Short mmCIF file of C-alpha atoms and ligand atoms in Angstrom, two decimals:
data_model
loop_
_atom_site.label_atom_id
_atom_site.label_comp_id
_atom_site.label_asym_id
_atom_site.label_seq_id
_atom_site.Cartn_x
_atom_site.Cartn_y
_atom_site.Cartn_z
CA MET A 20 36.87 15.42 7.66
CA SER A 21 33.51 15.34 5.83
CA GLY A 22 30.63 17.05 7.52
CA TYR A 23 27.13 17.88 6.40
CA ARG A 24 24.78 20.17 8.25
CA PHE A 25 21.01 20.27 7.68
CA ARG A 26 20.13 23.79 6.54
CA GLY A 27 16.68 25.35 6.57
CA ALA A 28 13.47 24.37 8.29
CA LEU A 29 12.83 20.81 9.42
CA PRO A 30 10.21 18.88 7.43
CA ARG A 31 6.70 20.33 7.71
CA HIS A 32 3.92 18.33 6.14
CA PRO A 33 1.12 20.65 5.01
CA GLY A 34 -2.45 20.06 6.13
CA PRO A 35 -4.01 17.37 8.30
CA CYS A 36 -3.89 13.98 6.61
CA GLY A 37 -7.20 12.09 6.49
CA TRP A 38 -5.56 8.68 6.78
CA THR A 39 -4.00 9.53 10.14
CA ALA A 40 -7.18 11.23 11.35
CA LEU A 41 -9.13 8.02 10.74
CA LEU A 42 -6.78 6.01 12.96
CA PRO A 43 -6.76 5.80 16.73
CA PRO A 44 -4.12 7.92 18.45
CA ARG A 45 -0.80 6.25 18.90
CA GLN A 46 2.02 6.48 21.40
CA THR A 47 5.04 7.98 19.65
CA LYS A 48 8.41 6.39 20.20
CA PRO A 49 10.81 8.42 22.33
CA ALA A 50 13.23 10.87 20.74
CA LEU A 51 16.91 10.02 20.72
CA GLN A 52 18.41 11.29 23.96
CA ALA A 53 22.11 11.61 24.71
CA GLY A 54 24.77 9.49 23.01
CA ALA A 55 24.44 6.06 21.42
CA SER A 56 26.16 3.82 18.92
CA ALA A 57 24.89 1.48 16.21
CA ASP A 58 26.23 -0.45 13.26
CA VAL A 59 23.83 1.32 10.89
CA VAL A 60 21.76 4.47 11.29
CA VAL A 61 18.83 4.98 8.93
CA VAL A 62 17.78 8.63 8.52
CA GLY A 63 14.08 8.97 7.62
CA GLY A 64 11.07 6.82 8.47
CA GLY A 65 9.27 6.73 5.12
CA PHE A 66 9.01 3.82 2.68
CA ALA A 67 12.74 3.86 1.90
CA GLY A 68 14.01 4.09 5.47
CA LEU A 69 11.57 1.53 6.85
CA ALA A 70 12.31 -0.93 4.04
CA ALA A 71 16.05 -0.50 4.59
CA ALA A 72 15.72 -1.09 8.34
CA ARG A 73 13.49 -4.13 7.74
CA VAL A 74 15.91 -5.74 5.27
CA LEU A 75 18.89 -5.07 7.54
CA THR A 76 17.30 -6.44 10.69
CA GLN A 77 15.88 -9.49 8.92
CA ALA A 78 19.18 -10.31 7.24
CA ASP A 79 21.36 -10.13 10.34
CA SER A 80 19.92 -10.15 13.85
CA THR A 81 23.32 -9.31 15.30
CA LEU A 82 23.49 -6.02 13.41
CA SER A 83 22.50 -3.04 15.55
CA VAL A 84 20.28 -0.71 13.53
CA MET A 85 18.69 2.56 14.57
CA LEU A 86 16.10 4.58 12.66
CA LEU A 87 15.72 8.32 13.19
CA GLU A 88 12.59 10.13 11.96
CA ALA A 89 12.24 13.91 12.04
CA GLY A 90 8.55 13.86 12.89
CA GLU A 91 5.99 11.20 13.66
CA ILE A 92 5.94 7.87 11.84
CA GLY A 93 3.04 7.90 9.37
CA GLU A 94 2.76 11.69 9.22
CA GLY A 95 5.31 12.08 6.41
CA PRO A 96 4.65 11.49 2.70
CA ALA A 97 4.78 7.69 3.08
CA GLY A 98 1.76 7.87 5.36
CA ARG A 99 -0.13 10.61 3.50
CA ASN A 100 -0.29 9.37 -0.08
CA SER A 101 -3.13 7.82 -2.06
CA GLY A 102 -2.09 4.29 -1.11
CA PHE A 103 -1.35 2.67 -4.49
CA LEU A 104 1.48 0.13 -4.48
CA ILE A 105 1.63 -0.21 -8.25
CA ASP A 106 3.28 -3.21 -9.85
CA LEU A 107 3.27 -2.06 -13.47
CA PRO A 108 5.26 0.87 -14.86
CA HIS A 109 3.32 3.87 -13.64
CA ASP A 110 3.20 5.91 -16.80
CA VAL A 111 0.50 4.44 -18.98
CA SER A 112 1.68 6.27 -22.07
CA ALA A 113 2.18 3.63 -24.71
CA GLY A 114 5.53 4.94 -25.95
CA LYS A 115 7.21 4.14 -22.65
CA LEU A 116 6.48 0.46 -23.13
CA GLY A 117 7.12 0.09 -26.84
CA GLY A 118 9.58 -2.17 -28.67
CA ASP A 119 12.97 -2.37 -26.97
CA HIS A 120 11.47 -1.10 -23.75
CA LEU A 121 9.75 -4.38 -22.93
CA ASP A 122 12.84 -5.62 -21.13
CA THR A 123 13.06 -2.40 -19.12
CA ALA A 124 9.37 -2.80 -18.27
CA ARG A 125 9.92 -6.37 -17.08
CA ARG A 126 12.71 -5.23 -14.77
CA ALA A 127 10.55 -2.40 -13.45
CA ILE A 128 7.75 -4.88 -12.73
CA ALA A 129 10.17 -7.19 -10.88
CA LYS A 130 11.40 -4.21 -8.83
CA ASN A 131 7.86 -3.11 -7.99
CA ARG A 132 6.81 -6.62 -7.00
CA ALA A 133 9.85 -6.99 -4.74
CA ALA A 134 8.69 -3.83 -2.98
CA ILE A 135 5.07 -4.97 -2.80
CA ALA A 136 6.22 -8.27 -1.25
CA ILE A 137 7.26 -6.35 1.86
CA ALA A 138 3.68 -5.09 2.29
CA THR A 139 1.98 -8.40 1.60
CA GLY A 140 4.53 -10.23 3.78
CA LEU A 141 3.35 -8.33 6.85
CA ASN A 142 -0.06 -10.10 6.88
CA LEU A 143 -1.87 -7.00 8.07
CA GLY A 144 -5.40 -7.66 6.85
CA ARG A 145 -7.29 -6.15 3.93
CA GLU A 146 -8.25 -2.95 5.71
CA ILE A 147 -4.53 -2.02 5.67
CA VAL A 148 -3.04 -3.98 2.74
CA ASP A 149 -5.59 -4.96 0.09
CA PRO A 150 -4.47 -6.85 -3.05
CA CYS A 151 -7.53 -5.62 -4.95
CA GLY A 152 -5.92 -4.25 -8.12
CA ARG A 153 -6.32 -0.83 -9.71
CA TYR A 154 -8.24 0.91 -12.44
CA SER A 155 -6.81 3.50 -14.82
CA PHE A 156 -9.65 5.89 -15.59
CA SER A 157 -9.94 7.80 -18.82
CA ALA A 158 -12.12 10.87 -19.20
CA ASN A 159 -11.52 11.66 -22.89
CA THR A 160 -10.53 10.18 -26.24
CA GLU A 161 -6.83 10.82 -25.70
CA GLY A 162 -7.01 8.83 -22.49
CA ASP A 163 -8.96 6.06 -24.24
CA ARG A 164 -6.23 5.81 -26.89
CA HIS A 165 -3.55 5.57 -24.19
CA LEU A 166 -5.38 2.78 -22.42
CA ILE A 167 -5.87 0.76 -25.61
CA ALA A 168 -2.20 1.15 -26.54
CA TYR A 169 -1.13 0.32 -23.01
CA ALA A 170 -3.35 -2.78 -22.96
CA ALA A 171 -1.62 -3.93 -26.16
CA GLN A 172 1.75 -3.58 -24.45
CA LEU A 173 0.47 -5.53 -21.45
CA ASP A 174 -0.49 -8.31 -23.90
CA ARG A 175 3.12 -8.38 -25.07
CA LEU A 176 4.28 -8.51 -21.47
CA GLU A 177 1.72 -11.26 -20.77
CA GLU A 178 0.35 -9.22 -17.90
CA PRO A 179 -3.36 -9.75 -17.13
CA HIS A 180 -5.70 -6.80 -17.64
CA ARG A 181 -9.24 -5.94 -18.66
CA LEU A 182 -10.53 -2.94 -20.62
CA LEU A 183 -13.84 -1.53 -19.41
CA SER A 184 -16.36 0.35 -21.57
CA ALA A 185 -17.89 3.63 -20.43
CA ALA A 186 -21.01 1.75 -19.26
CA GLU A 187 -18.92 -0.67 -17.23
CA VAL A 188 -17.01 2.19 -15.55
CA THR A 189 -20.32 3.85 -14.71
CA ALA A 190 -21.57 0.61 -13.16
CA LEU A 191 -18.38 0.50 -11.07
CA THR A 192 -18.06 4.15 -10.03
CA GLY A 193 -21.64 5.41 -10.07
CA THR A 194 -20.74 8.34 -12.34
CA GLU A 195 -20.89 8.89 -16.09
CA SER A 196 -17.69 10.95 -16.07
CA PHE A 197 -15.40 8.31 -17.50
CA THR A 198 -15.13 7.13 -21.08
CA SER A 199 -13.19 3.91 -20.42
CA ALA A 200 -10.94 2.21 -17.91
CA LEU A 201 -8.28 -0.46 -17.68
CA PHE A 202 -8.15 -2.86 -14.75
CA THR A 203 -4.87 -4.46 -13.72
CA PRO A 204 -4.97 -6.86 -10.79
CA GLY A 205 -1.43 -6.57 -9.39
CA THR A 206 -1.68 -3.24 -7.57
CA VAL A 207 -1.98 -3.51 -3.80
CA MET A 208 -3.91 -0.76 -2.01
CA ILE A 209 -2.82 0.33 1.44
CA GLN A 210 -4.18 2.51 4.20
CA PRO A 211 -0.84 4.32 4.07
CA ALA A 212 -0.67 5.74 7.60
CA ALA A 213 -1.71 2.41 9.15
CA TYR A 214 0.74 0.54 6.93
CA VAL A 215 3.69 2.77 7.74
CA ARG A 216 2.92 2.59 11.45
CA ALA A 217 2.73 -1.21 11.23
CA LEU A 218 5.98 -1.42 9.30
CA ALA A 219 7.73 0.67 11.96
CA ASP A 220 6.14 -1.25 14.83
CA ALA A 221 7.33 -4.55 13.31
CA LEU A 222 10.96 -3.44 13.41
CA PRO A 223 13.01 -5.12 16.12
CA CYS A 224 15.42 -2.16 16.27
CA PRO A 225 15.12 1.22 18.03
CA VAL A 226 13.04 3.78 16.16
CA HIS A 227 13.26 7.36 17.44
CA GLU A 228 10.60 9.86 16.42
CA TYR A 229 10.93 13.64 16.68
CA SER A 230 14.63 13.04 16.12
CA ALA A 231 15.52 15.14 13.08
CA VAL A 232 19.12 14.67 12.04
CA THR A 233 20.81 18.05 12.01
CA ALA A 234 24.36 17.01 11.11
CA ILE A 235 26.28 14.03 9.73
CA ALA A 236 30.05 14.15 10.20
CA ARG A 237 32.84 11.68 9.60
CA GLN A 238 34.94 10.77 12.64
CA GLY A 239 37.70 8.38 11.64
CA ASN A 240 36.03 5.21 10.37
CA PHE A 241 32.66 6.21 11.79
CA TRP A 242 29.88 8.68 11.16
CA ARG A 243 28.50 10.87 13.93
CA VAL A 244 24.83 11.56 13.35
CA THR A 245 23.50 14.42 15.46
CA THR A 246 19.94 15.28 16.48
CA ALA A 247 18.65 18.13 18.66
CA GLN A 248 18.93 16.09 21.86
CA GLY A 249 21.39 13.34 21.07
CA ALA A 250 23.95 11.82 18.77
CA VAL A 251 24.76 8.35 17.51
CA THR A 252 28.01 7.01 16.16
CA ALA A 253 27.68 4.43 13.42
CA GLY A 254 29.81 2.61 10.88
CA LYS A 255 27.22 3.14 8.14
CA VAL A 256 24.46 5.62 7.47
CA ILE A 257 21.55 5.19 5.07
CA LEU A 258 20.13 8.54 4.08
CA ALA A 259 16.45 7.98 3.33
CA CYS A 260 14.94 11.44 3.82
CA ASN A 261 14.12 11.91 0.12
CA GLY A 262 13.87 15.56 -1.00
CA HIS A 263 15.16 16.79 2.35
CA ALA A 264 18.52 15.18 1.65
CA GLY A 265 19.31 18.17 -0.54
CA ARG A 266 19.34 20.29 2.62
CA PHE A 267 22.42 18.47 3.86
CA GLY A 268 24.21 19.58 0.69
CA LEU A 269 25.27 16.02 0.01
CA VAL A 270 23.55 15.46 -3.31
CA PRO A 271 23.79 18.91 -4.84
CA ARG A 272 21.31 19.53 -7.66
CA ARG A 273 20.36 15.88 -8.09
CA LEU A 274 16.82 16.03 -6.68
CA MET A 275 13.80 18.06 -7.76
CA PRO A 276 11.35 18.47 -4.87
CA VAL A 277 7.74 18.38 -5.99
CA PHE A 278 4.59 18.46 -3.87
CA THR A 279 1.28 16.83 -4.65
CA TYR A 280 -2.03 17.17 -2.83
CA ALA A 281 -4.87 14.97 -1.63
CA SER A 282 -8.22 15.57 -0.04
CA MET A 283 -10.83 13.36 1.55
CA THR A 284 -14.52 14.18 1.66
CA ARG A 285 -16.61 14.03 4.75
CA ALA A 286 -18.27 10.61 5.13
CA PHE A 287 -21.42 10.29 3.00
CA ASP A 288 -24.32 7.88 2.91
CA PRO A 289 -23.35 5.15 0.41
CA SER A 290 -26.80 5.32 -1.20
CA ARG A 291 -25.82 8.73 -2.62
CA LEU A 292 -23.36 7.16 -5.05
CA GLY A 293 -24.13 4.02 -7.05
CA GLY A 294 -21.63 1.39 -8.08
CA ALA A 295 -19.19 -0.54 -5.93
CA ARG A 296 -18.32 0.78 -2.48
CA ASP A 297 -14.57 0.50 -2.86
CA TRP A 298 -12.43 1.02 -5.90
CA ALA A 299 -9.22 2.86 -6.67
CA GLY A 300 -8.15 4.49 -9.89
CA THR A 301 -5.21 6.42 -11.25
CA PRO A 302 -5.60 8.68 -14.28
CA ALA A 303 -4.98 7.41 -17.80
CA LEU A 304 -3.07 10.64 -18.50
CA ALA A 305 -0.19 11.29 -16.15
CA MET A 306 -1.25 14.70 -14.80
CA GLY A 307 -4.89 13.77 -14.24
CA THR A 308 -6.76 12.91 -11.07
CA THR A 309 -6.32 9.93 -8.77
CA LEU A 310 -9.60 8.81 -7.18
CA ARG A 311 -10.42 6.30 -4.50
CA ARG A 312 -13.71 5.36 -2.88
CA ILE A 313 -13.11 4.31 0.70
CA ARG A 314 -15.68 2.07 2.29
CA GLY A 315 -16.33 2.72 5.96
CA MET A 316 -18.43 0.71 8.39
CA GLU A 317 -21.58 2.61 7.46
CA ASP A 318 -20.44 5.61 5.40
CA ASP A 319 -18.05 6.10 2.52
CA ARG A 320 -15.56 8.79 1.54
CA LEU A 321 -13.90 9.86 -1.69
CA LEU A 322 -10.20 10.60 -1.90
CA ILE A 323 -9.02 12.97 -4.62
CA ARG A 324 -5.36 13.50 -5.52
CA ALA A 325 -4.44 16.15 -8.05
CA ARG A 326 -2.00 19.00 -8.76
CA TYR A 327 1.79 19.02 -8.63
CA THR A 328 3.89 22.02 -7.63
CA TYR A 329 7.65 22.46 -7.91
CA ASN A 330 9.07 23.56 -4.55
CA PRO A 331 12.87 23.61 -4.30
CA SER A 332 12.61 24.77 -0.66
CA VAL A 333 10.80 21.47 0.13
CA GLU A 334 8.06 23.54 1.74
CA VAL A 335 4.67 24.84 0.71
CA GLY A 336 2.55 27.47 2.42
CA ALA A 337 -1.18 27.83 2.88
CA GLY A 338 -1.72 29.36 -0.59
CA PRO A 339 -0.79 26.37 -2.80
CA LEU A 340 -2.63 24.02 -0.43
CA ALA A 341 -5.81 26.12 -0.62
CA ARG A 342 -5.56 26.36 -4.42
CA ALA A 343 -5.17 22.59 -4.68
CA GLY A 344 -8.20 22.20 -2.40
CA ALA A 345 -10.28 24.50 -4.63
CA LEU A 346 -9.24 22.48 -7.69
CA HIS A 347 -10.28 19.27 -5.93
CA ARG A 348 -13.71 20.79 -5.20
CA ARG A 349 -14.16 21.64 -8.89
CA LYS A 350 -13.15 18.10 -9.85
CA LEU A 351 -15.54 16.59 -7.33
CA ALA A 352 -18.43 18.69 -8.65
CA LEU A 353 -17.60 17.82 -12.24
CA LYS A 354 -16.94 14.10 -11.84
CA PHE A 355 -19.39 13.33 -9.04
CA PRO A 356 -22.15 15.97 -9.32
CA MET A 357 -24.36 13.94 -6.96
CA LEU A 358 -21.76 14.57 -4.22
CA ALA A 359 -21.02 18.22 -5.03
CA ASP A 360 -22.40 19.37 -1.65
CA VAL A 361 -20.31 16.91 0.40
CA PRO A 362 -17.65 19.01 2.12
CA THR A 363 -13.94 18.30 2.09
CA GLU A 364 -13.00 17.14 5.56
CA PHE A 365 -9.24 16.77 5.13
CA LEU A 366 -6.86 18.50 2.71
CA TRP A 367 -3.15 17.88 2.73
CA GLY A 368 0.03 17.85 0.68
CA GLY A 369 3.29 15.98 0.72
CA ALA A 370 6.79 16.22 -0.70
CA MET A 371 8.34 13.93 -3.27
CA ALA A 372 11.70 14.03 -5.03
CA LEU A 373 12.20 13.47 -8.72
CA THR A 374 15.46 12.96 -10.57
CA TRP A 375 16.15 14.41 -14.00
CA ASN A 376 16.24 11.00 -15.70
CA GLY A 377 13.81 9.19 -13.41
CA ALA A 378 16.57 6.91 -12.07
CA PRO A 379 16.93 6.26 -8.35
CA LEU A 380 19.66 7.98 -6.37
CA VAL A 381 21.02 4.99 -4.51
CA GLU A 382 24.77 5.14 -4.15
CA GLU A 383 27.60 5.14 -1.62
CA ILE A 384 28.50 8.79 -1.89
CA GLU A 385 31.29 8.43 0.67
CA PRO A 386 32.53 5.28 2.37
CA GLY A 387 29.74 4.17 4.68
CA LEU A 388 27.30 6.89 3.61
CA ILE A 389 24.63 5.43 1.34
CA THR A 390 21.67 7.26 -0.18
CA ALA A 391 18.18 5.79 -0.72
CA LEU A 392 16.66 8.77 -2.50
CA GLY A 393 14.69 9.79 -5.57
CA CYS A 394 11.23 8.21 -5.23
CA ASN A 395 10.19 9.74 -8.55
CA GLY A 396 6.61 10.13 -7.46
CA VAL A 397 5.71 6.51 -6.86
CA GLY A 398 7.55 5.87 -3.65
CA GLY A 399 5.26 3.10 -2.47
CA THR A 400 7.27 0.87 -4.73
CA ASN A 401 10.21 3.00 -5.94
CA ALA A 402 11.32 4.26 -2.53
CA THR A 403 10.78 0.84 -0.96
CA ALA A 404 13.05 -0.63 -3.63
CA ASN A 405 15.57 2.16 -2.98
CA GLY A 406 15.61 1.13 0.68
CA ILE A 407 16.00 -2.55 -0.15
CA VAL A 408 18.96 -1.90 -2.44
CA ALA A 409 20.62 0.53 0.00
CA ALA A 410 20.37 -2.13 2.72
CA GLU A 411 21.83 -4.76 0.40
CA ARG A 412 24.79 -2.45 -0.27
CA VAL A 413 25.37 -2.16 3.50
CA LEU A 414 25.16 -5.92 3.86
CA GLY A 415 27.41 -6.47 0.85
CA VAL A 416 24.92 -8.85 -0.77
CA SER A 417 24.06 -8.86 -4.44
CA SER A 418 20.66 -9.47 -5.98
CA ASP A 419 19.00 -9.04 -9.36
CA LEU A 420 17.42 -5.86 -8.03
CA GLY A 421 20.81 -4.51 -6.96
CA ALA A 422 22.32 -5.40 -10.34
CA ASP A 423 19.44 -3.64 -12.08
CA PHE A 424 20.04 -0.51 -9.99
CA ALA A 425 23.79 -0.64 -10.65
CA ALA A 426 23.14 -0.71 -14.40
CA LYS A 427 20.98 2.43 -14.34
CA PRO A 428 22.52 5.74 -15.38
CA ARG A 429 23.29 8.09 -12.51
CA PRO A 430 20.78 10.93 -12.16
CA PRO A 431 22.42 13.94 -13.82
CA ARG A 432 22.54 17.35 -12.23
CA ILE A 433 19.55 19.59 -12.71
CA PRO A 434 20.18 23.07 -14.13
CA PRO A 435 21.30 25.77 -11.68
CA GLU A 436 18.83 28.26 -10.19
CA PRO A 437 16.82 30.13 -11.30
CA PHE A 438 16.59 27.90 -14.39
CA ALA A 439 15.64 24.77 -12.42
CA THR A 440 12.70 26.49 -10.73
CA LEU A 441 11.55 28.27 -13.86
CA GLY A 442 11.85 25.07 -15.90
CA GLY A 443 10.25 22.90 -13.21
CA LYS A 444 7.24 25.19 -12.77
CA ALA A 445 6.78 25.74 -16.51
CA THR A 446 6.96 21.99 -17.22
CA LEU A 447 4.34 21.14 -14.60
CA MET A 448 2.03 23.92 -15.78
CA TRP A 449 2.38 22.87 -19.40
CA LYS A 450 1.74 19.19 -18.60
CA GLU A 451 -1.29 20.06 -16.48
CA HIS A 452 -2.63 22.31 -19.21
CA ARG A 453 -2.09 19.60 -21.85
CA THR A 454 -3.89 16.99 -19.76
CA GLY A 455 -6.77 19.39 -19.15
CA ALA A 456 -7.25 21.21 -15.85
CA LEU A 457 -10.20 19.09 -14.76
CA ALA A 458 -9.12 15.72 -16.21
C1 FAD B 524 -0.79 13.22 -1.73
C2 FAD B 524 0.20 12.18 -2.20
C3 FAD B 524 -0.26 11.06 -2.89
C4 FAD B 524 0.66 10.08 -3.32
N1 FAD B 524 0.19 8.90 -3.82
C5 FAD B 524 1.05 7.89 -4.06
C6 FAD B 524 0.58 6.60 -4.40
O1 FAD B 524 -0.62 6.34 -4.45
N2 FAD B 524 1.49 5.63 -4.68
C7 FAD B 524 2.84 5.88 -4.59
O2 FAD B 524 3.63 4.97 -4.86
N3 FAD B 524 3.32 7.08 -4.21
C8 FAD B 524 2.46 8.08 -3.92
N4 FAD B 524 2.94 9.28 -3.48
C9 FAD B 524 4.39 9.47 -3.37
C10 FAD B 524 4.96 8.75 -2.15
O3 FAD B 524 4.26 9.08 -0.98
C11 FAD B 524 6.43 9.15 -2.00
O4 FAD B 524 7.06 8.84 -3.23
C12 FAD B 524 7.09 8.39 -0.87
O5 FAD B 524 6.55 8.74 0.36
C13 FAD B 524 8.60 8.59 -0.87
O6 FAD B 524 9.11 7.73 0.11
P1 FAD B 524 10.50 8.02 0.81
O7 FAD B 524 10.68 7.03 1.88
O8 FAD B 524 11.56 8.15 -0.23
O9 FAD B 524 10.34 9.48 1.41
P2 FAD B 524 9.32 10.01 2.50
O10 FAD B 524 8.10 9.22 2.55
O11 FAD B 524 9.23 11.48 2.24
O12 FAD B 524 10.10 9.76 3.86
C14 FAD B 524 11.20 10.53 4.22
C15 FAD B 524 11.13 10.76 5.70
O13 FAD B 524 12.34 11.41 6.09
C16 FAD B 524 12.02 12.29 7.15
N5 FAD B 524 13.09 13.27 7.26
C17 FAD B 524 13.35 14.35 6.47
N6 FAD B 524 14.42 15.00 6.91
C18 FAD B 524 14.87 14.33 7.99
C19 FAD B 524 15.94 14.52 8.90
N7 FAD B 524 16.77 15.56 8.78
N8 FAD B 524 16.12 13.64 9.92
C20 FAD B 524 15.26 12.58 10.05
N9 FAD B 524 14.23 12.35 9.22
C21 FAD B 524 14.03 13.23 8.21
C22 FAD B 524 10.68 12.88 6.74
O14 FAD B 524 9.99 13.41 7.86
C23 FAD B 524 9.99 11.68 6.11
O15 FAD B 524 9.16 10.99 7.03
C24 FAD B 524 2.06 10.28 -3.09
C25 FAD B 524 2.50 11.41 -2.41
C26 FAD B 524 1.59 12.35 -1.95
C27 FAD B 524 2.11 13.54 -1.21
#
């Protein structure tokens, strides 16, 4: 009999997330109590789990589906990110898109757009899902070179884009900190906490919050999924708890848990910063800073996302969070000196899970037990696609997306400890150093 027990602390999401704080309070859905049964249980209420539950319930209204989330919907990483649903391959380094890789890029774009279609299909209004596009900001000549090379690859892919000069970026952002930018129109920006709440609220199936799964055990042809106060028996289980899946011991050494950090300034008078009142930009160089100006009714805020840390325990303490916050302050002062005195109001972090080869970990690891894991840092699209494909495997339907996933190489095992941690930390430090600490 197969059995997997969740070991270690339940998910703790560091710091208060600004996106949730800006929303009205919400009534949480009741925890799972006592015994229940379902055709499919989805473990985890992030992008992957919610997408899986949505696809399942839309495909077959007779299927009984239940979603179990350890904490509150919208409080996990899916609700506390920077809100970019990016359609193009995320890494803007030209090499990734060169020559034979055009076909791979086209498949990645199709996957990302399938994921984005879930968000745009909800008709939530532009304050939650805004198809406004995205800028890639460069702050130095290396970044400029990347953007020019990337733009050339977008030409080959026949994807629309526009390069901006330093003066044009200044007119947009109100700061002279950038040397160039590239605009691509297909990214959809979300208010992540509001979006994740809406996605959960739109589900016709039971969603139980504060229902962390503590054990998954096979019982004959079924799986018994246990929480602190209840248990559910199901024919199929979709495991969509990303990095935390490692704690069940079911995907040993396949996932590398990494945290990243965001902060949001206190609201400031818009006259203090020129340019447009809402824009969103990712860095030209992978380890740089994500920035987003958020337009309020009367005031605006800036969101800063920077710093990655490797955390195999899937936990971070106060120290790394404070250090990330201090780095954000230095970046704010450098990039937006006119706002240097505006305090940080919210500082938070969130867990992600990378695989060694960047491939998703979506597979039936035992009959009826399917993983939707390995967001690889851009879960708005990647994890959503993982959830879609996991649901299709449950339903037994095939699609181009599913075929694309099936053709990908399986994520290999990461090195054993302590090599994984040493290697993970050293790689992140080296990449950050190479990009430039304040880029
Ligand atoms: C600060 C920050 C900025 C980011 N910016 C972006 C961005 O702009 N665009 C982008 O695409 N990505 C971004 N990301 C990454 C993105 O948020 C993640 O890739 C994404 O959330 C992964 O989705 P997921 O559904 O796989 O996992 P998660 O969102 O982590 O969801 C997994 C859920 O499982 C729950 N869970 C864990 N264990 C259990 C259990 N035992 N029982 C029940 N539930 C459990 C967790 O509480 C969690 O809610 C960012 C991340 C952070 C932290």
